[in-house]
């Protein structure tokens, strides 16, 4: 019973914790940290806001029954869908919400790369010449760059929108596993192959090029930014080892801590989220005869912003010192209540505009077939 409650509400728990810790991170960064100033302070605040955006988007497109997955692998198809979300009575709004959710994830990946570049610039020999391209209002250009890539990410996901071919391929599975007719579900599907002729029986199939286009575009974005992060990471490692090996100043220690935090913020999601996603996205091209919902990947999405923030709070000692010595939790609590109230009002408005609660017990396969025959 307790385990079932935990699995059904793990995303809600992650959302609450993300709001709390990201809000506290922003508040600590702005009010209590002495050495985290200037451009990198603005980057930390911006990144924390992006994390809140991803968690909020994740909550809004989730079904009422949280044990239902947003991802499902079925033979030669990978489905990214929303069922029973806050936008469930409008397929158009549900579609937009799915694309926003996908885009914000891409936004976080790109802006993490921007942070790597900036940290590498600060450790370079000509940092004064390069860092000025990030300082002050020029940071807006880097945010605009990240948002632009996020839009490309979302548009790429939209390449694999639902159509009659994917509807026919997924209809029986969606009805059997989720108790709904596929035409009522908002989804994007990477279907690797399709029959040359719809009524043809046999192995003759052709590649779905829109799926190849989506995977190709997303792969280029991820690979290029990972190459930049790895290159900057290697450069920062050598510069840190060379420059700060025997240094004991507070500034130099802080630079090393930020370097370690960025490495952890990249390694953790890569191992526990990006690689599993890569597997389930590429699986359709192997045409495996399997069907499973990717709940663990979904839990990774929910925990992703929270883990990033916890890493920063754990590794950078100035945050721990601020928590223990200077921080007044009553101030944070009042701020958190205001933020939670604001976010709650948005979610409530979405629910009121888009419809009533979805029944918690979706129709079964038998009931679904009966309803179709009536």
PDB file of C-alpha atoms in Angstrom, residues 3-221:
ATOM      1  CA  UNK A   3       4.796   1.467  -2.091  1.00  0.00           C
ATOM      2  CA  UNK A   4       1.803   2.004  -4.369  1.00  0.00           C
ATOM      3  CA  UNK A   5       1.174   5.410  -2.807  1.00  0.00           C
ATOM      4  CA  UNK A   6       4.831   6.343  -3.312  1.00  0.00           C
ATOM      5  CA  UNK A   7       4.956   5.287  -6.975  1.00  0.00           C
ATOM      6  CA  UNK A   8       1.673   7.059  -7.742  1.00  0.00           C
ATOM      7  CA  UNK A   9       2.846  10.297  -6.117  1.00  0.00           C
ATOM      8  CA  UNK A  10       6.591  10.347  -6.731  1.00  0.00           C
ATOM      9  CA  UNK A  11       6.229  13.068  -9.366  1.00  0.00           C
ATOM     10  CA  UNK A  12       4.169  15.221  -7.007  1.00  0.00           C
ATOM     11  CA  UNK A  13       6.780  14.748  -4.284  1.00  0.00           C
ATOM     12  CA  UNK A  14       9.571  15.684  -6.694  1.00  0.00           C
ATOM     13  CA  UNK A  15       7.603  18.735  -7.796  1.00  0.00           C
ATOM     14  CA  UNK A  16       7.087  19.988  -4.238  1.00  0.00           C
ATOM     15  CA  UNK A  17      10.749  19.418  -3.385  1.00  0.00           C
ATOM     16  CA  UNK A  18      11.859  21.098  -6.620  1.00  0.00           C
ATOM     17  CA  UNK A  19       9.785  24.188  -5.859  1.00  0.00           C
ATOM     18  CA  UNK A  20      11.177  24.308  -2.317  1.00  0.00           C
ATOM     19  CA  UNK A  21      14.858  23.786  -3.097  1.00  0.00           C
ATOM     20  CA  UNK A  22      14.935  25.839  -6.294  1.00  0.00           C
ATOM     21  CA  UNK A  23      13.199  28.715  -4.542  1.00  0.00           C
ATOM     22  CA  UNK A  24      15.641  28.478  -1.649  1.00  0.00           C
ATOM     23  CA  UNK A  25      18.557  28.311  -4.104  1.00  0.00           C
ATOM     24  CA  UNK A  26      17.388  31.499  -5.807  1.00  0.00           C
ATOM     25  CA  UNK A  27      16.854  33.229  -2.477  1.00  0.00           C
ATOM     26  CA  UNK A  28      20.239  32.157  -1.104  1.00  0.00           C
ATOM     27  CA  UNK A  29      22.027  33.171  -4.291  1.00  0.00           C
ATOM     28  CA  UNK A  30      20.481  36.625  -4.377  1.00  0.00           C
ATOM     29  CA  UNK A  31      20.501  37.456  -0.660  1.00  0.00           C
ATOM     30  CA  UNK A  32      23.135  35.495   1.245  1.00  0.00           C
ATOM     31  CA  UNK A  33      26.050  34.393  -0.942  1.00  0.00           C
ATOM     32  CA  UNK A  34      29.022  36.761  -0.858  1.00  0.00           C
ATOM     33  CA  UNK A  35      31.288  35.287  -3.522  1.00  0.00           C
ATOM     34  CA  UNK A  36      28.671  34.204  -6.080  1.00  0.00           C
ATOM     35  CA  UNK A  37      28.108  37.465  -7.905  1.00  0.00           C
ATOM     36  CA  UNK A  38      27.721  38.921 -11.351  1.00  0.00           C
ATOM     37  CA  UNK A  39      27.014  36.825 -14.416  1.00  0.00           C
ATOM     38  CA  UNK A  40      27.280  33.418 -12.789  1.00  0.00           C
ATOM     39  CA  UNK A  41      24.810  34.429 -10.094  1.00  0.00           C
ATOM     40  CA  UNK A  42      22.359  35.363 -12.848  1.00  0.00           C
ATOM     41  CA  UNK A  43      23.032  32.034 -14.566  1.00  0.00           C
ATOM     42  CA  UNK A  44      22.304  30.068 -11.400  1.00  0.00           C
ATOM     43  CA  UNK A  45      19.043  31.943 -10.848  1.00  0.00           C
ATOM     44  CA  UNK A  46      18.033  31.465 -14.494  1.00  0.00           C
ATOM     45  CA  UNK A  47      18.849  27.756 -14.410  1.00  0.00           C
ATOM     46  CA  UNK A  48      16.805  27.309 -11.223  1.00  0.00           C
ATOM     47  CA  UNK A  49      13.838  29.042 -12.880  1.00  0.00           C
ATOM     48  CA  UNK A  50      14.155  26.722 -15.884  1.00  0.00           C
ATOM     49  CA  UNK A  51      14.063  23.776 -13.473  1.00  0.00           C
ATOM     50  CA  UNK A  52      10.819  25.053 -11.950  1.00  0.00           C
ATOM     51  CA  UNK A  53       9.416  25.488 -15.469  1.00  0.00           C
ATOM     52  CA  UNK A  54      10.244  21.871 -16.380  1.00  0.00           C
ATOM     53  CA  UNK A  55       8.697  20.509 -13.183  1.00  0.00           C
ATOM     54  CA  UNK A  56       5.564  22.606 -13.663  1.00  0.00           C
ATOM     55  CA  UNK A  57       5.196  21.496 -17.281  1.00  0.00           C
ATOM     56  CA  UNK A  58       5.707  17.901 -16.147  1.00  0.00           C
ATOM     57  CA  UNK A  59       2.921  18.206 -13.568  1.00  0.00           C
ATOM     58  CA  UNK A  60       0.509  19.901 -15.970  1.00  0.00           C
ATOM     59  CA  UNK A  61       0.717  17.203 -18.652  1.00  0.00           C
ATOM     60  CA  UNK A  62       0.625  14.306 -16.196  1.00  0.00           C
ATOM     61  CA  UNK A  63      -2.469  12.122 -15.862  1.00  0.00           C
ATOM     62  CA  UNK A  64      -4.513  12.199 -12.674  1.00  0.00           C
ATOM     63  CA  UNK A  65      -3.340   8.648 -11.997  1.00  0.00           C
ATOM     64  CA  UNK A  66       0.400   9.176 -11.844  1.00  0.00           C
ATOM     65  CA  UNK A  67       1.223   5.497 -12.305  1.00  0.00           C
ATOM     66  CA  UNK A  68       0.263   5.985 -15.961  1.00  0.00           C
ATOM     67  CA  UNK A  69       3.362   6.660 -18.003  1.00  0.00           C
ATOM     68  CA  UNK A  70       3.939   9.463 -20.482  1.00  0.00           C
ATOM     69  CA  UNK A  71       6.233   7.196 -22.484  1.00  0.00           C
ATOM     70  CA  UNK A  72       5.501   3.774 -23.930  1.00  0.00           C
ATOM     71  CA  UNK A  73       7.569   1.462 -26.116  1.00  0.00           C
ATOM     72  CA  UNK A  74       5.542  -0.852 -28.314  1.00  0.00           C
ATOM     73  CA  UNK A  75       7.339  -3.059 -30.839  1.00  0.00           C
ATOM     74  CA  UNK A  76       8.611  -0.717 -33.550  1.00  0.00           C
ATOM     75  CA  UNK A  77       7.141   2.420 -32.002  1.00  0.00           C
ATOM     76  CA  UNK A  78       7.954   4.816 -29.173  1.00  0.00           C
ATOM     77  CA  UNK A  79       5.056   6.947 -27.911  1.00  0.00           C
ATOM     78  CA  UNK A  80       5.246  10.249 -26.023  1.00  0.00           C
ATOM     79  CA  UNK A  81       1.730  11.130 -24.913  1.00  0.00           C
ATOM     80  CA  UNK A  82      -0.466  12.847 -22.365  1.00  0.00           C
ATOM     81  CA  UNK A  83      -3.557  11.259 -20.872  1.00  0.00           C
ATOM     82  CA  UNK A  84      -5.844  12.887 -18.319  1.00  0.00           C
ATOM     83  CA  UNK A  85      -3.741  16.027 -17.895  1.00  0.00           C
ATOM     84  CA  UNK A  86      -4.888  19.536 -16.990  1.00  0.00           C
ATOM     85  CA  UNK A  87      -5.466  20.083 -20.721  1.00  0.00           C
ATOM     86  CA  UNK A  88      -7.294  16.796 -21.339  1.00  0.00           C
ATOM     87  CA  UNK A  89     -10.435  18.370 -22.839  1.00  0.00           C
ATOM     88  CA  UNK A  90      -8.518  20.209 -25.545  1.00  0.00           C
ATOM     89  CA  UNK A  91      -6.272  18.218 -27.865  1.00  0.00           C
ATOM     90  CA  UNK A  92      -4.781  21.428 -29.201  1.00  0.00           C
ATOM     91  CA  UNK A  93      -3.762  22.642 -25.737  1.00  0.00           C
ATOM     92  CA  UNK A  94      -2.531  19.156 -24.838  1.00  0.00           C
ATOM     93  CA  UNK A  95      -0.394  19.161 -27.967  1.00  0.00           C
ATOM     94  CA  UNK A  96       1.095  22.536 -27.103  1.00  0.00           C
ATOM     95  CA  UNK A  97       1.747  21.380 -23.524  1.00  0.00           C
ATOM     96  CA  UNK A  98       3.610  18.285 -24.750  1.00  0.00           C
ATOM     97  CA  UNK A  99       5.791  20.373 -27.047  1.00  0.00           C
ATOM     98  CA  UNK A 100       6.492  22.922 -24.296  1.00  0.00           C
ATOM     99  CA  UNK A 101       7.471  20.083 -21.961  1.00  0.00           C
ATOM    100  CA  UNK A 102       9.869  18.682 -24.564  1.00  0.00           C
ATOM    101  CA  UNK A 103      11.233  22.124 -25.393  1.00  0.00           C
ATOM    102  CA  UNK A 104      11.954  23.070 -21.772  1.00  0.00           C
ATOM    103  CA  UNK A 105      13.947  19.871 -21.356  1.00  0.00           C
ATOM    104  CA  UNK A 106      16.053  20.880 -24.363  1.00  0.00           C
ATOM    105  CA  UNK A 107      16.334  24.379 -22.887  1.00  0.00           C
ATOM    106  CA  UNK A 108      17.904  23.029 -19.689  1.00  0.00           C
ATOM    107  CA  UNK A 109      20.398  20.922 -21.629  1.00  0.00           C
ATOM    108  CA  UNK A 110      21.498  23.886 -23.760  1.00  0.00           C
ATOM    109  CA  UNK A 111      21.750  26.342 -20.878  1.00  0.00           C
ATOM    110  CA  UNK A 112      23.861  23.855 -18.925  1.00  0.00           C
ATOM    111  CA  UNK A 113      26.235  23.929 -21.901  1.00  0.00           C
ATOM    112  CA  UNK A 114      26.300  27.730 -21.742  1.00  0.00           C
ATOM    113  CA  UNK A 115      27.378  27.482 -18.101  1.00  0.00           C
ATOM    114  CA  UNK A 116      30.201  25.128 -19.064  1.00  0.00           C
ATOM    115  CA  UNK A 117      31.419  27.573 -21.688  1.00  0.00           C
ATOM    116  CA  UNK A 118      31.292  30.476 -19.252  1.00  0.00           C
ATOM    117  CA  UNK A 119      33.198  28.594 -16.539  1.00  0.00           C
ATOM    118  CA  UNK A 120      35.843  27.606 -19.097  1.00  0.00           C
ATOM    119  CA  UNK A 121      36.121  31.239 -20.207  1.00  0.00           C
ATOM    120  CA  UNK A 122      36.721  32.360 -16.616  1.00  0.00           C
ATOM    121  CA  UNK A 123      39.606  29.912 -16.319  1.00  0.00           C
ATOM    122  CA  UNK A 124      41.191  30.856 -19.639  1.00  0.00           C
ATOM    123  CA  UNK A 125      44.227  33.100 -19.979  1.00  0.00           C
ATOM    124  CA  UNK A 126      42.254  35.702 -21.927  1.00  0.00           C
ATOM    125  CA  UNK A 127      39.173  35.639 -19.727  1.00  0.00           C
ATOM    126  CA  UNK A 128      38.798  39.436 -19.709  1.00  0.00           C
ATOM    127  CA  UNK A 129      38.369  39.475 -23.477  1.00  0.00           C
ATOM    128  CA  UNK A 130      35.920  36.567 -23.571  1.00  0.00           C
ATOM    129  CA  UNK A 131      33.934  37.001 -20.358  1.00  0.00           C
ATOM    130  CA  UNK A 132      32.615  40.392 -21.462  1.00  0.00           C
ATOM    131  CA  UNK A 133      30.487  38.546 -24.039  1.00  0.00           C
ATOM    132  CA  UNK A 134      28.517  37.049 -21.129  1.00  0.00           C
ATOM    133  CA  UNK A 135      28.389  39.980 -18.717  1.00  0.00           C
ATOM    134  CA  UNK A 136      25.445  42.244 -18.031  1.00  0.00           C
ATOM    135  CA  UNK A 137      22.667  42.448 -20.578  1.00  0.00           C
ATOM    136  CA  UNK A 138      24.636  40.258 -23.011  1.00  0.00           C
ATOM    137  CA  UNK A 139      23.505  37.227 -21.014  1.00  0.00           C
ATOM    138  CA  UNK A 140      20.109  37.785 -22.655  1.00  0.00           C
ATOM    139  CA  UNK A 141      21.624  36.719 -25.975  1.00  0.00           C
ATOM    140  CA  UNK A 142      22.721  33.397 -24.470  1.00  0.00           C
ATOM    141  CA  UNK A 143      19.263  32.870 -22.989  1.00  0.00           C
ATOM    142  CA  UNK A 144      17.803  33.667 -26.407  1.00  0.00           C
ATOM    143  CA  UNK A 145      20.182  31.128 -27.960  1.00  0.00           C
ATOM    144  CA  UNK A 146      19.046  28.464 -25.480  1.00  0.00           C
ATOM    145  CA  UNK A 147      15.384  29.278 -26.117  1.00  0.00           C
ATOM    146  CA  UNK A 148      15.961  29.121 -29.890  1.00  0.00           C
ATOM    147  CA  UNK A 149      17.455  25.633 -29.640  1.00  0.00           C
ATOM    148  CA  UNK A 150      14.563  24.635 -27.372  1.00  0.00           C
ATOM    149  CA  UNK A 151      12.118  25.758 -30.070  1.00  0.00           C
ATOM    150  CA  UNK A 152      13.994  23.666 -32.645  1.00  0.00           C
ATOM    151  CA  UNK A 153      13.828  20.745 -30.201  1.00  0.00           C
ATOM    152  CA  UNK A 154      10.051  21.117 -29.835  1.00  0.00           C
ATOM    153  CA  UNK A 155       9.521  21.504 -33.593  1.00  0.00           C
ATOM    154  CA  UNK A 156      11.556  18.341 -34.158  1.00  0.00           C
ATOM    155  CA  UNK A 157       9.306  16.447 -31.752  1.00  0.00           C
ATOM    156  CA  UNK A 158       6.325  17.805 -33.665  1.00  0.00           C
ATOM    157  CA  UNK A 159       7.629  16.116 -36.836  1.00  0.00           C
ATOM    158  CA  UNK A 160       6.328  12.827 -35.434  1.00  0.00           C
ATOM    159  CA  UNK A 161       2.794  13.972 -34.686  1.00  0.00           C
ATOM    160  CA  UNK A 162       0.030  11.407 -34.750  1.00  0.00           C
ATOM    161  CA  UNK A 163      -1.473  10.350 -38.072  1.00  0.00           C
ATOM    162  CA  UNK A 164      -3.664   7.570 -39.414  1.00  0.00           C
ATOM    163  CA  UNK A 165      -0.727   5.180 -39.781  1.00  0.00           C
ATOM    164  CA  UNK A 166       0.358   5.529 -36.147  1.00  0.00           C
ATOM    165  CA  UNK A 167      -3.276   5.431 -35.012  1.00  0.00           C
ATOM    166  CA  UNK A 168      -3.766   2.053 -36.686  1.00  0.00           C
ATOM    167  CA  UNK A 169      -0.472   0.749 -35.314  1.00  0.00           C
ATOM    168  CA  UNK A 170      -1.173   1.774 -31.702  1.00  0.00           C
ATOM    169  CA  UNK A 171      -4.963   1.441 -31.437  1.00  0.00           C
ATOM    170  CA  UNK A 172      -5.139  -2.037 -29.873  1.00  0.00           C
ATOM    171  CA  UNK A 173      -2.268  -1.409 -27.464  1.00  0.00           C
ATOM    172  CA  UNK A 174      -3.611   1.934 -26.201  1.00  0.00           C
ATOM    173  CA  UNK A 175      -7.091   0.483 -25.733  1.00  0.00           C
ATOM    174  CA  UNK A 176      -5.781  -2.599 -23.938  1.00  0.00           C
ATOM    175  CA  UNK A 177      -3.262  -0.858 -21.670  1.00  0.00           C
ATOM    176  CA  UNK A 178      -4.930   2.503 -21.026  1.00  0.00           C
ATOM    177  CA  UNK A 179      -8.593   1.891 -21.813  1.00  0.00           C
ATOM    178  CA  UNK A 180      -9.038   4.731 -24.296  1.00  0.00           C
ATOM    179  CA  UNK A 181      -9.507   5.106 -28.032  1.00  0.00           C
ATOM    180  CA  UNK A 182      -6.306   6.266 -29.743  1.00  0.00           C
ATOM    181  CA  UNK A 183      -8.061   9.056 -31.644  1.00  0.00           C
ATOM    182  CA  UNK A 184      -8.804  10.807 -28.326  1.00  0.00           C
ATOM    183  CA  UNK A 185      -5.177  10.720 -27.155  1.00  0.00           C
ATOM    184  CA  UNK A 186      -2.670  13.506 -27.779  1.00  0.00           C
ATOM    185  CA  UNK A 187       0.664  11.948 -28.640  1.00  0.00           C
ATOM    186  CA  UNK A 188       3.821  11.972 -30.725  1.00  0.00           C
ATOM    187  CA  UNK A 189       5.141   8.655 -31.982  1.00  0.00           C
ATOM    188  CA  UNK A 190       8.472   7.556 -33.396  1.00  0.00           C
ATOM    189  CA  UNK A 191       7.354   4.736 -35.681  1.00  0.00           C
ATOM    190  CA  UNK A 192      10.451   3.293 -37.312  1.00  0.00           C
ATOM    191  CA  UNK A 193       8.842   1.432 -40.209  1.00  0.00           C
ATOM    192  CA  UNK A 194       5.574   1.277 -42.079  1.00  0.00           C
ATOM    193  CA  UNK A 195       4.151  -1.148 -44.608  1.00  0.00           C
ATOM    194  CA  UNK A 196       4.634  -0.231 -48.234  1.00  0.00           C
ATOM    195  CA  UNK A 197       0.916  -0.775 -48.733  1.00  0.00           C
ATOM    196  CA  UNK A 198      -1.483  -0.538 -45.821  1.00  0.00           C
ATOM    197  CA  UNK A 199      -3.438  -3.674 -46.743  1.00  0.00           C
ATOM    198  CA  UNK A 200      -0.365  -5.697 -47.586  1.00  0.00           C
ATOM    199  CA  UNK A 201       0.612  -8.680 -45.459  1.00  0.00           C
ATOM    200  CA  UNK A 202       4.244  -9.629 -45.119  1.00  0.00           C
ATOM    201  CA  UNK A 203       7.672  -8.225 -44.276  1.00  0.00           C
ATOM    202  CA  UNK A 204       7.785  -5.464 -46.913  1.00  0.00           C
ATOM    203  CA  UNK A 205       8.352  -2.247 -44.983  1.00  0.00           C
ATOM    204  CA  UNK A 206       9.891   1.156 -45.500  1.00  0.00           C
ATOM    205  CA  UNK A 207      11.529   3.578 -43.090  1.00  0.00           C
ATOM    206  CA  UNK A 208       9.409   6.414 -41.713  1.00  0.00           C
ATOM    207  CA  UNK A 209      11.556   9.385 -42.636  1.00  0.00           C
ATOM    208  CA  UNK A 210       9.836  11.807 -40.301  1.00  0.00           C
ATOM    209  CA  UNK A 211      11.008   9.601 -37.410  1.00  0.00           C
ATOM    210  CA  UNK A 212      14.535   9.595 -38.818  1.00  0.00           C
ATOM    211  CA  UNK A 213      14.361  13.383 -39.155  1.00  0.00           C
ATOM    212  CA  UNK A 214      13.294  13.808 -35.530  1.00  0.00           C
ATOM    213  CA  UNK A 215      15.937  11.479 -34.130  1.00  0.00           C
ATOM    214  CA  UNK A 216      18.587  12.985 -36.395  1.00  0.00           C
ATOM    215  CA  UNK A 217      17.821  16.561 -35.335  1.00  0.00           C
ATOM    216  CA  UNK A 218      17.687  15.753 -31.619  1.00  0.00           C
ATOM    217  CA  UNK A 219      20.856  13.671 -31.888  1.00  0.00           C
ATOM    218  CA  UNK A 220      22.724  16.526 -33.568  1.00  0.00           C
ATOM    219  CA  UNK A 221      21.619  18.954 -30.847  1.00  0.00           C
TER     220      UNK A 221
END
